[in-house]
PDB file of C-alpha atoms and ligand atoms in Angstrom:
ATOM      1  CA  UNK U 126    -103.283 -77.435 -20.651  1.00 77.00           C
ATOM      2  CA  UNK U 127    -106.863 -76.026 -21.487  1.00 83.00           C
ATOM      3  CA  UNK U 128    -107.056 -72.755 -20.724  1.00 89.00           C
ATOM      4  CA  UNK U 129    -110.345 -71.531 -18.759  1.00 96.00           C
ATOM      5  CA  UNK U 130    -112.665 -69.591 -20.901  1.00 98.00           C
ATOM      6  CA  UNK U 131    -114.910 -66.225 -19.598  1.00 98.00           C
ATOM      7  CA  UNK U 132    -116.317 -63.295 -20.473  1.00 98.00           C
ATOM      8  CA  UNK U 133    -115.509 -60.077 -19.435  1.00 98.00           C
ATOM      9  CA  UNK U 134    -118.598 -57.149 -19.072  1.00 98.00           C
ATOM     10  CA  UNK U 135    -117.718 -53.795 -18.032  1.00 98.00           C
ATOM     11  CA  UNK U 136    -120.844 -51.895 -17.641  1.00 98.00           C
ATOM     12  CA  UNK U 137    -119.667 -48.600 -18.443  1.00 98.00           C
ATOM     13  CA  UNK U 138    -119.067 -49.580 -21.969  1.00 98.00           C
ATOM     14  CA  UNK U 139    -122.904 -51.451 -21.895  1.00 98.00           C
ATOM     15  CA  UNK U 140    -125.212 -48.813 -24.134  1.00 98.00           C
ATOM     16  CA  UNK U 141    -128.454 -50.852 -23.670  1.00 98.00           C
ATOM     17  CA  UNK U 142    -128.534 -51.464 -27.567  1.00 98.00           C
ATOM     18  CA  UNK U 143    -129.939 -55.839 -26.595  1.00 98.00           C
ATOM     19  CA  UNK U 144    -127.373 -56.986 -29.280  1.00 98.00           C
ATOM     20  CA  UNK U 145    -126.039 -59.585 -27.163  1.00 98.00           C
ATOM     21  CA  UNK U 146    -130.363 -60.886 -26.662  1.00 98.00           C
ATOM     22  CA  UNK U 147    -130.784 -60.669 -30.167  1.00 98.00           C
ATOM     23  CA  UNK U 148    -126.990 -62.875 -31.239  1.00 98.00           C
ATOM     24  CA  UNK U 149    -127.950 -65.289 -28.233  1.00 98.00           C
ATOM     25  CA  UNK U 150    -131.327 -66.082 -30.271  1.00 98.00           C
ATOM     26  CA  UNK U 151    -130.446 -66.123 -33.493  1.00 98.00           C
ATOM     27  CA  UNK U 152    -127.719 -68.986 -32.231  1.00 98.00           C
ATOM     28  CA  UNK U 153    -129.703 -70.524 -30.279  1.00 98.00           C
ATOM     29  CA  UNK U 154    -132.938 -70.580 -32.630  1.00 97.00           C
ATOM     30  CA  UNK U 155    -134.746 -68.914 -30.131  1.00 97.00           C
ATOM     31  CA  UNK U 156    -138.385 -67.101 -30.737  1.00 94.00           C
ATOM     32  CA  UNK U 157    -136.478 -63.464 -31.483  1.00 95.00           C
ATOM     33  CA  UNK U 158    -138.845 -61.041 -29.835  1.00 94.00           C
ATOM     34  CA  UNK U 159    -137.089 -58.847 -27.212  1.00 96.00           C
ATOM     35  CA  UNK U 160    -137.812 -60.252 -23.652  1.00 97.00           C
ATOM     36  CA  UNK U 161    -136.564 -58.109 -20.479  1.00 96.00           C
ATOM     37  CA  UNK U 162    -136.249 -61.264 -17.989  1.00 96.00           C
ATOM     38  CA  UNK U 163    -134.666 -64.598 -18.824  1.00 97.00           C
ATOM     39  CA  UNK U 164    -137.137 -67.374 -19.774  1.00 96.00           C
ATOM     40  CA  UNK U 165    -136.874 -70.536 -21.621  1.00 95.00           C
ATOM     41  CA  UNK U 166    -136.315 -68.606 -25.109  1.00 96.00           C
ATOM     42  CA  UNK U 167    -134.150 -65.767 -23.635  1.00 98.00           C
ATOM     43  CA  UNK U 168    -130.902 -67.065 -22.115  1.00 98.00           C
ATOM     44  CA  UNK U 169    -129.465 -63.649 -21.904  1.00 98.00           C
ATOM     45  CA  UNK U 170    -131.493 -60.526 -21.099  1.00 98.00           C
ATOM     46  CA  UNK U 171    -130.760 -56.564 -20.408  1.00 98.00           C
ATOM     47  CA  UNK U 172    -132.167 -55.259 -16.889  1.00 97.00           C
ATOM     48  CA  UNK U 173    -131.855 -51.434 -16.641  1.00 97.00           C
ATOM     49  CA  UNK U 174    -130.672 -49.286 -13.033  1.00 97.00           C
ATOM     50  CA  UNK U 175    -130.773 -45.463 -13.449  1.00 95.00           C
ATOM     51  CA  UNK U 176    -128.901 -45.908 -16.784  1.00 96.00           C
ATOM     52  CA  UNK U 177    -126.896 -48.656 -16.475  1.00 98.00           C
ATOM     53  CA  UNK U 178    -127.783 -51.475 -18.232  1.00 98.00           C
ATOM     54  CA  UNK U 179    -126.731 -54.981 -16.713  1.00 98.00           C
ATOM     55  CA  UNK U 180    -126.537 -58.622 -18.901  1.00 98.00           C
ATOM     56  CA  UNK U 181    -127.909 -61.447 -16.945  1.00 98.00           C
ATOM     57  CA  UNK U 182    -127.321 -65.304 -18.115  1.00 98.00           C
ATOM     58  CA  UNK U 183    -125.688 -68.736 -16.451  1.00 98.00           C
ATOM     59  CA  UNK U 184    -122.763 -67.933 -14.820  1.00 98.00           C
ATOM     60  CA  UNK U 185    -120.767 -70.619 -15.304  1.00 98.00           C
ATOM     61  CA  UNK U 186    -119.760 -71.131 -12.396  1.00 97.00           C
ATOM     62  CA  UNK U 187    -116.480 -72.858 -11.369  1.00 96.00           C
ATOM     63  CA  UNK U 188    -118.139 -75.381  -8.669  1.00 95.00           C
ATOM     64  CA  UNK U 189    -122.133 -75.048 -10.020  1.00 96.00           C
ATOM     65  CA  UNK U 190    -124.347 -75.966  -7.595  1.00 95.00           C
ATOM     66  CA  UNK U 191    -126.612 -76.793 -10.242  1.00 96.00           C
ATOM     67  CA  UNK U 192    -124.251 -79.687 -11.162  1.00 96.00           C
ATOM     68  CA  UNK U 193    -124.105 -80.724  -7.332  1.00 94.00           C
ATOM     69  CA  UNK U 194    -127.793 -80.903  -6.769  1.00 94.00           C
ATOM     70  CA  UNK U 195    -128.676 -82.430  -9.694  1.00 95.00           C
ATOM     71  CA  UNK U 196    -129.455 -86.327  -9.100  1.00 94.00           C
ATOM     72  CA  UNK U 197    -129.292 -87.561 -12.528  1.00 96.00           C
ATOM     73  CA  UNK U 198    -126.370 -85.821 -13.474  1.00 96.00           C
ATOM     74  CA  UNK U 199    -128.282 -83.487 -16.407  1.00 96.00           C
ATOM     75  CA  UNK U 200    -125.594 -80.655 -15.645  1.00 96.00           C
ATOM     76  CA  UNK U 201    -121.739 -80.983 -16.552  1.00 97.00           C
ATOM     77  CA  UNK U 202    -118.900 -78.067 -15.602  1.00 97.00           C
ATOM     78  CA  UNK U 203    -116.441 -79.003 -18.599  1.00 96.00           C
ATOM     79  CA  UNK U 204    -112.737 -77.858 -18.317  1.00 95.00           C
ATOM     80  CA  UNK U 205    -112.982 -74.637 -20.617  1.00 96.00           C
ATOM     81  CA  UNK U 206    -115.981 -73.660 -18.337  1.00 96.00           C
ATOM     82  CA  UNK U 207    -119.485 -73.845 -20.172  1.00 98.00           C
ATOM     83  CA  UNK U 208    -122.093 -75.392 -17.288  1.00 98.00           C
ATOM     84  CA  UNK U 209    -123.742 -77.465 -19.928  1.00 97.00           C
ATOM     85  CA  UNK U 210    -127.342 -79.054 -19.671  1.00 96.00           C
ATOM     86  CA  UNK U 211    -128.420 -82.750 -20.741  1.00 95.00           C
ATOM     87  CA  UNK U 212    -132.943 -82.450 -21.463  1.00 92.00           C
ATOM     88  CA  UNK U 213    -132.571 -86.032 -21.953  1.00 94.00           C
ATOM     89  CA  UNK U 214    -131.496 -86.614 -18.782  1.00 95.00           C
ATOM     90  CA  UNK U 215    -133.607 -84.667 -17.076  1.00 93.00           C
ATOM     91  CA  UNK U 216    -136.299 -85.942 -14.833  1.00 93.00           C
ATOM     92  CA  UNK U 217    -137.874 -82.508 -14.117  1.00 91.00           C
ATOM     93  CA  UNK U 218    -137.253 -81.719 -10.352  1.00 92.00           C
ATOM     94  CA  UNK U 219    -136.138 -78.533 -10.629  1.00 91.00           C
ATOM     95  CA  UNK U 220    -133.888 -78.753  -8.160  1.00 93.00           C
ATOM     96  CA  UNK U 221    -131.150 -76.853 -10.189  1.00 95.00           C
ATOM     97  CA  UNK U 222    -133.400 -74.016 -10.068  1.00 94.00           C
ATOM     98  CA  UNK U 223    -134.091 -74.034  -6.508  1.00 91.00           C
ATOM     99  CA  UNK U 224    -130.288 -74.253  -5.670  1.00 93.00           C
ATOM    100  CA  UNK U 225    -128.890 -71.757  -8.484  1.00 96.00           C
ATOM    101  CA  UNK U 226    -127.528 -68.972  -6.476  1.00 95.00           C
ATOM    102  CA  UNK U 227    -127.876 -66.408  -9.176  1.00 96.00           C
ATOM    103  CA  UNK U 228    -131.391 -67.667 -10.238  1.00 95.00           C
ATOM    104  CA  UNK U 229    -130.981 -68.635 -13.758  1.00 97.00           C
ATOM    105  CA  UNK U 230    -132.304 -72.065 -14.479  1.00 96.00           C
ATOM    106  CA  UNK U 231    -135.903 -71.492 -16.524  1.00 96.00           C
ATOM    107  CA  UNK U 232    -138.514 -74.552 -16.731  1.00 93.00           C
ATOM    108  CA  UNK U 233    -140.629 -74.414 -19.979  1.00 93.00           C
ATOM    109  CA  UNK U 234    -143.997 -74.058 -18.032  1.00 89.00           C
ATOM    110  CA  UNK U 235    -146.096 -73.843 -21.490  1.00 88.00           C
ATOM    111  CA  UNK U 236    -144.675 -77.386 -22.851  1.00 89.00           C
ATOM    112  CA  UNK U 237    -146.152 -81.174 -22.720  1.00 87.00           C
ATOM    113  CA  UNK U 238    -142.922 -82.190 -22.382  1.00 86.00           C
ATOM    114  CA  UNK U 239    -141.343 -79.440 -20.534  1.00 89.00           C
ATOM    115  CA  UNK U 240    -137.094 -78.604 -19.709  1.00 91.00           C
ATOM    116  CA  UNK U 241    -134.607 -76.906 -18.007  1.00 95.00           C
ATOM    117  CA  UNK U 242    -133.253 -74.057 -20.302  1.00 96.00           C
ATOM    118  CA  UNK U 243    -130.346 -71.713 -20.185  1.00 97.00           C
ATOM    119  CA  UNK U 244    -127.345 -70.209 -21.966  1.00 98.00           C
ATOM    120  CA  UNK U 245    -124.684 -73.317 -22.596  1.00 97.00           C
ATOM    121  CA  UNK U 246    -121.877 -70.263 -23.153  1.00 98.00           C
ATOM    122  CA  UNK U 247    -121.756 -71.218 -26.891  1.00 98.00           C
ATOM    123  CA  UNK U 248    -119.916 -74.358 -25.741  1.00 97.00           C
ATOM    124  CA  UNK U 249    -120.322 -75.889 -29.557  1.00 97.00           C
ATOM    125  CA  UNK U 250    -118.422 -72.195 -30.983  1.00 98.00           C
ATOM    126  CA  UNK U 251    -115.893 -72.326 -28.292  1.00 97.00           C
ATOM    127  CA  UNK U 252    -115.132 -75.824 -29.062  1.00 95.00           C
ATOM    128  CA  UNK U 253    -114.473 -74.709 -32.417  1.00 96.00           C
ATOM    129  CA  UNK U 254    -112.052 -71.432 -31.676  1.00 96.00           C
ATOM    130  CA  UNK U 255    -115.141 -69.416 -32.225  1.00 98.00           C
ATOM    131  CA  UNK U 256    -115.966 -66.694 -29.530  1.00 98.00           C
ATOM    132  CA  UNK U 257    -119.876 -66.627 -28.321  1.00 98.00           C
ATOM    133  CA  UNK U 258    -122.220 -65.344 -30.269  1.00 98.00           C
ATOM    134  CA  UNK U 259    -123.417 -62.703 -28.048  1.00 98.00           C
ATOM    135  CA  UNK U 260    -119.927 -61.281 -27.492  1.00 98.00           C
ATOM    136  CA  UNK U 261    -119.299 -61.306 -31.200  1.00 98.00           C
ATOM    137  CA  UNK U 262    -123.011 -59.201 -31.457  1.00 98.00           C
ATOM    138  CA  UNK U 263    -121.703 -56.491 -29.609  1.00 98.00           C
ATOM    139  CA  UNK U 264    -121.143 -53.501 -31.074  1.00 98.00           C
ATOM    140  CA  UNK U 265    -119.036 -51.837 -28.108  1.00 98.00           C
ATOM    141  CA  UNK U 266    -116.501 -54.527 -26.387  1.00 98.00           C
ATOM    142  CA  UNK U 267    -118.628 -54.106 -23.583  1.00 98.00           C
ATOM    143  CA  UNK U 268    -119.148 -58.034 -23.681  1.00 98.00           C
ATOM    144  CA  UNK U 269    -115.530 -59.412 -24.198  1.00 98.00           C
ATOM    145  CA  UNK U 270    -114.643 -63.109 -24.457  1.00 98.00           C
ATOM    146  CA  UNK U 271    -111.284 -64.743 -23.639  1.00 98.00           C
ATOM    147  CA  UNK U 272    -108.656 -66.694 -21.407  1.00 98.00           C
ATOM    148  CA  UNK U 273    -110.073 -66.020 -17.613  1.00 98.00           C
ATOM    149  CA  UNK U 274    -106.724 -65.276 -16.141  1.00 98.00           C
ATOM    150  CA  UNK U 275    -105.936 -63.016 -18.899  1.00 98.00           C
ATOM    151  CA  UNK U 276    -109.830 -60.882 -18.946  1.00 98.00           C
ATOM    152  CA  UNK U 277    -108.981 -60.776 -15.086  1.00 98.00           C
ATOM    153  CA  UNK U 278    -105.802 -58.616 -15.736  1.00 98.00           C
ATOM    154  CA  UNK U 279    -107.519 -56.710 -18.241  1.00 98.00           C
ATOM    155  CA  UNK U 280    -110.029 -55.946 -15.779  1.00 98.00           C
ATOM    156  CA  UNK U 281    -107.326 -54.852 -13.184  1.00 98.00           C
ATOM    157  CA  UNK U 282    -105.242 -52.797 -15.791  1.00 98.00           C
ATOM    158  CA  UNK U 283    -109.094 -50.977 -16.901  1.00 98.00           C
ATOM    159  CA  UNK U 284    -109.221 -49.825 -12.864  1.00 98.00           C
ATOM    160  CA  UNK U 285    -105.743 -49.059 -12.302  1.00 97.00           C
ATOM    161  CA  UNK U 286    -105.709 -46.780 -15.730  1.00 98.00           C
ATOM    162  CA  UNK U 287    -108.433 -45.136 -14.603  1.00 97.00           C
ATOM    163  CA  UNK U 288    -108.561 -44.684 -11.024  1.00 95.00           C
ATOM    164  CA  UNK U 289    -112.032 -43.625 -10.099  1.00 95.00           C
ATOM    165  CA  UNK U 290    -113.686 -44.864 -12.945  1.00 98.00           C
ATOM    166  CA  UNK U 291    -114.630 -48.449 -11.310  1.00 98.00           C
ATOM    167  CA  UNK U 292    -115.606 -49.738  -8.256  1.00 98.00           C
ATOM    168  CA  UNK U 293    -112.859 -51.777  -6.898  1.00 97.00           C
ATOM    169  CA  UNK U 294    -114.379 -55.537  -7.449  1.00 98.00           C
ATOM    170  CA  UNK U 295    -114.289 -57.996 -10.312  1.00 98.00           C
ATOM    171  CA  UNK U 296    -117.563 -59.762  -9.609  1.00 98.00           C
ATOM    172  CA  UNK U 297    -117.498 -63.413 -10.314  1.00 98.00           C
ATOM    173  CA  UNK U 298    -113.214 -63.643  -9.858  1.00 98.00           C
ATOM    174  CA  UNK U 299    -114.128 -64.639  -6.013  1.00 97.00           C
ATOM    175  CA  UNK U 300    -118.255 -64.838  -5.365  1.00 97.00           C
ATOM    176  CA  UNK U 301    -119.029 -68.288  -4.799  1.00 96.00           C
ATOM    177  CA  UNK U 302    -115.300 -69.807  -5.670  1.00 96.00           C
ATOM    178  CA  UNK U 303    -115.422 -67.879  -9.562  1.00 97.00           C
ATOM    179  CA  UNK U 304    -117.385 -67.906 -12.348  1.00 98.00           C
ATOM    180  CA  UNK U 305    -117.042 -67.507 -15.769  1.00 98.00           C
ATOM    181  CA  UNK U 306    -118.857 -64.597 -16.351  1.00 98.00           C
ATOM    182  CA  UNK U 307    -117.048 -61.674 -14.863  1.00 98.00           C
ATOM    183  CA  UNK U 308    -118.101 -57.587 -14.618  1.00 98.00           C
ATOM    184  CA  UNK U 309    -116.788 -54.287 -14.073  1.00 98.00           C
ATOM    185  CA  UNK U 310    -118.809 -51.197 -12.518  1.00 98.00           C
ATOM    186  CA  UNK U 311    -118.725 -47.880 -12.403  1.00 98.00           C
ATOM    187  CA  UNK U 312    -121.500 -48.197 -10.037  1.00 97.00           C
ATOM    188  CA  UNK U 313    -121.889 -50.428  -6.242  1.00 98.00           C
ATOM    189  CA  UNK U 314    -123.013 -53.470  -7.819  1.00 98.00           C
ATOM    190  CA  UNK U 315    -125.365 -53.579  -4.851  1.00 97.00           C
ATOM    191  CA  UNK U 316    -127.251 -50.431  -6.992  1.00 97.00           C
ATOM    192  CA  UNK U 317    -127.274 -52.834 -10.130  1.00 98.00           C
ATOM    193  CA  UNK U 318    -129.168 -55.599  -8.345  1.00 96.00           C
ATOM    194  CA  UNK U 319    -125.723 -57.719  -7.922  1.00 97.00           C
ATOM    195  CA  UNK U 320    -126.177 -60.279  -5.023  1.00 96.00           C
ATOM    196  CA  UNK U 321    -123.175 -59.206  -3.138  1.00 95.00           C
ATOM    197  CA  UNK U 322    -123.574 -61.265   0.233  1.00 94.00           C
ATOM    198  CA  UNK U 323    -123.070 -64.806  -1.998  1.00 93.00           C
ATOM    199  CA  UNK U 324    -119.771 -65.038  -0.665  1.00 91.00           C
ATOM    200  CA  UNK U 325    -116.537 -66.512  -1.852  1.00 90.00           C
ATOM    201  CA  UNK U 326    -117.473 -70.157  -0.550  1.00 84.00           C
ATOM    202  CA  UNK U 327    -118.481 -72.209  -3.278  1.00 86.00           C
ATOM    203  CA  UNK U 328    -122.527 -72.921  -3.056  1.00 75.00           C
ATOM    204  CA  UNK U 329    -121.710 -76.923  -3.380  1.00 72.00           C
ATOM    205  CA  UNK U 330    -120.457 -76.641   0.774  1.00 66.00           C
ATOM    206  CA  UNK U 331    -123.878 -74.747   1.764  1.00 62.00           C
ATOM    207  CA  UNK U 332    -126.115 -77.209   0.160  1.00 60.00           C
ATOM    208  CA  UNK U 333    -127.566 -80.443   2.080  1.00 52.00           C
ATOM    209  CA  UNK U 334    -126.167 -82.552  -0.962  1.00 46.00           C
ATOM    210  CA  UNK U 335    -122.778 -81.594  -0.101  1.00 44.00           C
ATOM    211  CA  UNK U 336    -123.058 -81.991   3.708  1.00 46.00           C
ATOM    212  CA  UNK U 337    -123.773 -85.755   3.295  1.00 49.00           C
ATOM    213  CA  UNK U 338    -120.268 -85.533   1.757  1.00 45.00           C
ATOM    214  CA  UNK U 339    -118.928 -83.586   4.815  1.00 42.00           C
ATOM    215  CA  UNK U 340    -117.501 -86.156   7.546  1.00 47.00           C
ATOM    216  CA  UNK U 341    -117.224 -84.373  10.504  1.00 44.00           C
ATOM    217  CA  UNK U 342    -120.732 -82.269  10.519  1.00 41.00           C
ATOM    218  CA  UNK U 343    -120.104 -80.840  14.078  1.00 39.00           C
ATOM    219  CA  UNK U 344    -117.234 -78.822  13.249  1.00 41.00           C
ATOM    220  CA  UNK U 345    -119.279 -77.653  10.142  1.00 44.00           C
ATOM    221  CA  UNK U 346    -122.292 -76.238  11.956  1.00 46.00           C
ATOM    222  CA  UNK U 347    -121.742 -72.846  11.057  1.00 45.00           C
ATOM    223  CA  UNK U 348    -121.580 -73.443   7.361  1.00 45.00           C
ATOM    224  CA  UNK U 349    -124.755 -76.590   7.783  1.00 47.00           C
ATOM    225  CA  UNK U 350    -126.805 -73.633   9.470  1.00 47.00           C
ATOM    226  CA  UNK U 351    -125.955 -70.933   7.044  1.00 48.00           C
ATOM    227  CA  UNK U 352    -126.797 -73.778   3.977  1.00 51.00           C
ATOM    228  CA  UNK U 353    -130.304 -74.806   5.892  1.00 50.00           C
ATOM    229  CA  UNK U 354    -131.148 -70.750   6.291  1.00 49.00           C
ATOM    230  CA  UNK U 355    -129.786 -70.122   2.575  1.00 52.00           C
ATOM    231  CA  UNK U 356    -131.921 -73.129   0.735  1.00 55.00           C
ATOM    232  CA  UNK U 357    -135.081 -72.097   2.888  1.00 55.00           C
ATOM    233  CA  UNK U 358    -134.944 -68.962   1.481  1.00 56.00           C
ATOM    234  CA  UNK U 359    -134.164 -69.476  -2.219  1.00 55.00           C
ATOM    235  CA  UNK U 360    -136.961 -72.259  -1.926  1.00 59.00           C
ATOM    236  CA  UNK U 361    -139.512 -69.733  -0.961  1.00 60.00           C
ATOM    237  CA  UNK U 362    -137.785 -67.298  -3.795  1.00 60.00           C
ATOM    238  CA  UNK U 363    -138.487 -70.391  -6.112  1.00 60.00           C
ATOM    239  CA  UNK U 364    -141.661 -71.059  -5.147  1.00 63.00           C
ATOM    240  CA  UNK U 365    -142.937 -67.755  -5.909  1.00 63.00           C
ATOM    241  CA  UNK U 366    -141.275 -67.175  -8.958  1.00 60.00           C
ATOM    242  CA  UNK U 367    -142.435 -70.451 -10.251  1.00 62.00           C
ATOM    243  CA  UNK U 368    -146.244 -69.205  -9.570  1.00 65.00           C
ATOM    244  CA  UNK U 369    -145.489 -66.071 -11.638  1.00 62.00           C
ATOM    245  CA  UNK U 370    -143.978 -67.809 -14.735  1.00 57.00           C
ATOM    246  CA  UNK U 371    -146.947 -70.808 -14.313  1.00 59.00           C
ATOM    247  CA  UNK U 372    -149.015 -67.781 -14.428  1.00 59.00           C
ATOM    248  CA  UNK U 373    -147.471 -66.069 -17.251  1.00 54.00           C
ATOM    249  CA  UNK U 374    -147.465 -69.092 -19.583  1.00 54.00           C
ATOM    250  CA  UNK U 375    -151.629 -69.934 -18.380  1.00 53.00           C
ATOM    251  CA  UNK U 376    -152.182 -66.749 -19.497  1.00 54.00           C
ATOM    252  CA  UNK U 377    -149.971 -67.407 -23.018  1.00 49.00           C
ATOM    253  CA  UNK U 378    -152.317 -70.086 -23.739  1.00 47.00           C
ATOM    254  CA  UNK U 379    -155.516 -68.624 -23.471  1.00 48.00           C
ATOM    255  CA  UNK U 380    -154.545 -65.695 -25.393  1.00 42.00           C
TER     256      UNK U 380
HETATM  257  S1  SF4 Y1361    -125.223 -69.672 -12.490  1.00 59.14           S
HETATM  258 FE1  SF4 Y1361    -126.624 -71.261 -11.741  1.00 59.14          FE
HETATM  259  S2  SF4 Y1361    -127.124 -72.491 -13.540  1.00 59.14           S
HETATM  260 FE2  SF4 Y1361    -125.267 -71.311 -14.028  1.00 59.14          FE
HETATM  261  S3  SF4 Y1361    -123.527 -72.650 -13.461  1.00 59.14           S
HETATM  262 FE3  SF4 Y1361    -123.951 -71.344 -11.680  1.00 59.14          FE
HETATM  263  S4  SF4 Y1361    -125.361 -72.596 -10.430  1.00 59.14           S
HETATM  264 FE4  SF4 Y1361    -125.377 -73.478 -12.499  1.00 59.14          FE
HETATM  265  S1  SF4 Y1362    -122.805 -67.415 -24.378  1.00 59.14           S
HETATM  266 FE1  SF4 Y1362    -124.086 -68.099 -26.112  1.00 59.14          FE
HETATM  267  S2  SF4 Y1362    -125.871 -69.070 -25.139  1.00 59.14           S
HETATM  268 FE2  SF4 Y1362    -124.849 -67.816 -23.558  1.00 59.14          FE
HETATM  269  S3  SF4 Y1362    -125.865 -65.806 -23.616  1.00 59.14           S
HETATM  270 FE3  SF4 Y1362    -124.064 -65.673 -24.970  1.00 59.14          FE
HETATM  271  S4  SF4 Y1362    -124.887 -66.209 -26.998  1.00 59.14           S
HETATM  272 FE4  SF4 Y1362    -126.397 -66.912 -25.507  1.00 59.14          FE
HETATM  273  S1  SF4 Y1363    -124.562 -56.046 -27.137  1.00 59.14           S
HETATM  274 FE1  SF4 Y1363    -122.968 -55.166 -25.805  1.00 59.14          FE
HETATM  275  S2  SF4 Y1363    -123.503 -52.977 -25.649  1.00 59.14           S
HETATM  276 FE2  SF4 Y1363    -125.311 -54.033 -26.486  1.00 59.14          FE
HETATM  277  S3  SF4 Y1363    -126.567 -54.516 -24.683  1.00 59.14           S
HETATM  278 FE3  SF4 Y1363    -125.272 -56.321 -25.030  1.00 59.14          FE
HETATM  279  S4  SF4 Y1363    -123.431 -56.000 -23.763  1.00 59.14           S
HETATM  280 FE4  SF4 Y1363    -124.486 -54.028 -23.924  1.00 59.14          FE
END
């Protein structure tokens, strides 16, 4: 049986040091400057919160809504987990971006012939028994790759030897049915800029592409409502996001 892959990041162990940026890009061929959001040449990046530094990068997420939205079919959720991305599928809509509910998906603005980027969780090194590159780059064990069952108990056994120490929540074992990518705190996620309210339910359910799938829509209102109000606002989100980055990479181009 293949065993699920993840990675384990426990943010009290995190010292900032942009190891894990500066692996990703060397793997990935990736322009190496430091960048402090994610972009189409940064597929990991650090954000900082009174201290505490927190990795952000694809999820992976168990059902990706990134994989249901997508009408051609560009996104695949393999068994060992990697969400990987097909640019020669892609027909540019964007709609993975719009529907991501941890805002990851990056669109290369500044290209003629423009894609989708973001981090493929080293699927070619996993394949071959290697971990990923950004949790062999760091220096601490603060990014620590494994079986998902297992990195789960290790997370439990960290709390429970230290009682106190964390807040009492593996992000990403439950928010939005699992993901790959899982953290520890010592602080509320909430301070960290964690999207807490996501909810266990996988994003696939809220999303109009799954309610055509859904044959008895009455007894579903709740969820169809909560899907319309949740896709209205991460379309707006999108929207103006999309006029910052157009902005950013205008500006690239007539430096
Ligand atoms: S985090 Fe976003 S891009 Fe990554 S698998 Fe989940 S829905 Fe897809
Ligand atoms: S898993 Fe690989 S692609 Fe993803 S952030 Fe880490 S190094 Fe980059
Ligand atoms: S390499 Fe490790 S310690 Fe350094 S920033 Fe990344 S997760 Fe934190």
């Amino acid at each position: 049986m293949i065993q699920k892959k993840a990675m384990l990041i426990d943010i009290s162990m995190c010292v900032g040091c942009n190891a894990c940026q500066d692996g990703c890009k060397a793997e990935n061929k990736l322009a190496p400057s430091e960048e402090k959001r994610l972009s189409p040449t940064a597929y990991t990046a650090l954000s900082e919160h009174n201290g505490k530094f927190v990795r952000h990068m694809c999820q992976h997420c168990d059902v990706p809504t990134c994989v249901s939205v997508c009408p051609v079919a560009a996104f695949t959720k393999t068994a060992e987990g990697p969400v990987l991305y097909d640019a020669n599928k892609c027909i540019g809509c964007r709609y993975c971006m719009q529907a991501c509910p941890f805002k990851v998906p990056r669109y290369e603005w500044a290209s003629t012939k423009p894609r989708v980027q973001k981090c493929i969780f080293c699927a070619p090194r996993i394949t071959k028994g290697l971990q990923p590159a950004c949790a062999e780059a760091c220096p601490t064990g603060a990014t620590k790759f494994g079986d998902r069952d297992e990195l789960i108990l290790e997370a439990s056994n960290r709390m429970q030897a230290e009682p106190g120490k964390y807040v009492a929540k593996i992000y990403g074992q439950k928010d939005v049915g699992g993901t790959s990518i899982l953290f520890i705190s010592p602080v509320p996620f909430e301070e960290l800029g964690f999207d807490t309210r996501l909810g266990d339910t996988p994003m696939p359910l809220l999303t109009l592409s799954a309610m055509s799938k859904i044959p008895n829509v009455v007894s579903m209102g709740g969820v169809m409502l909560a899907g319309i109000w949740w896709i209205t606002n991460r379309r707006a989100e999108v929207q103006h996001y999309e006029a910052s980055l157009k902005h950013d990479a205008t500006s690239k181009t007539q430096e």
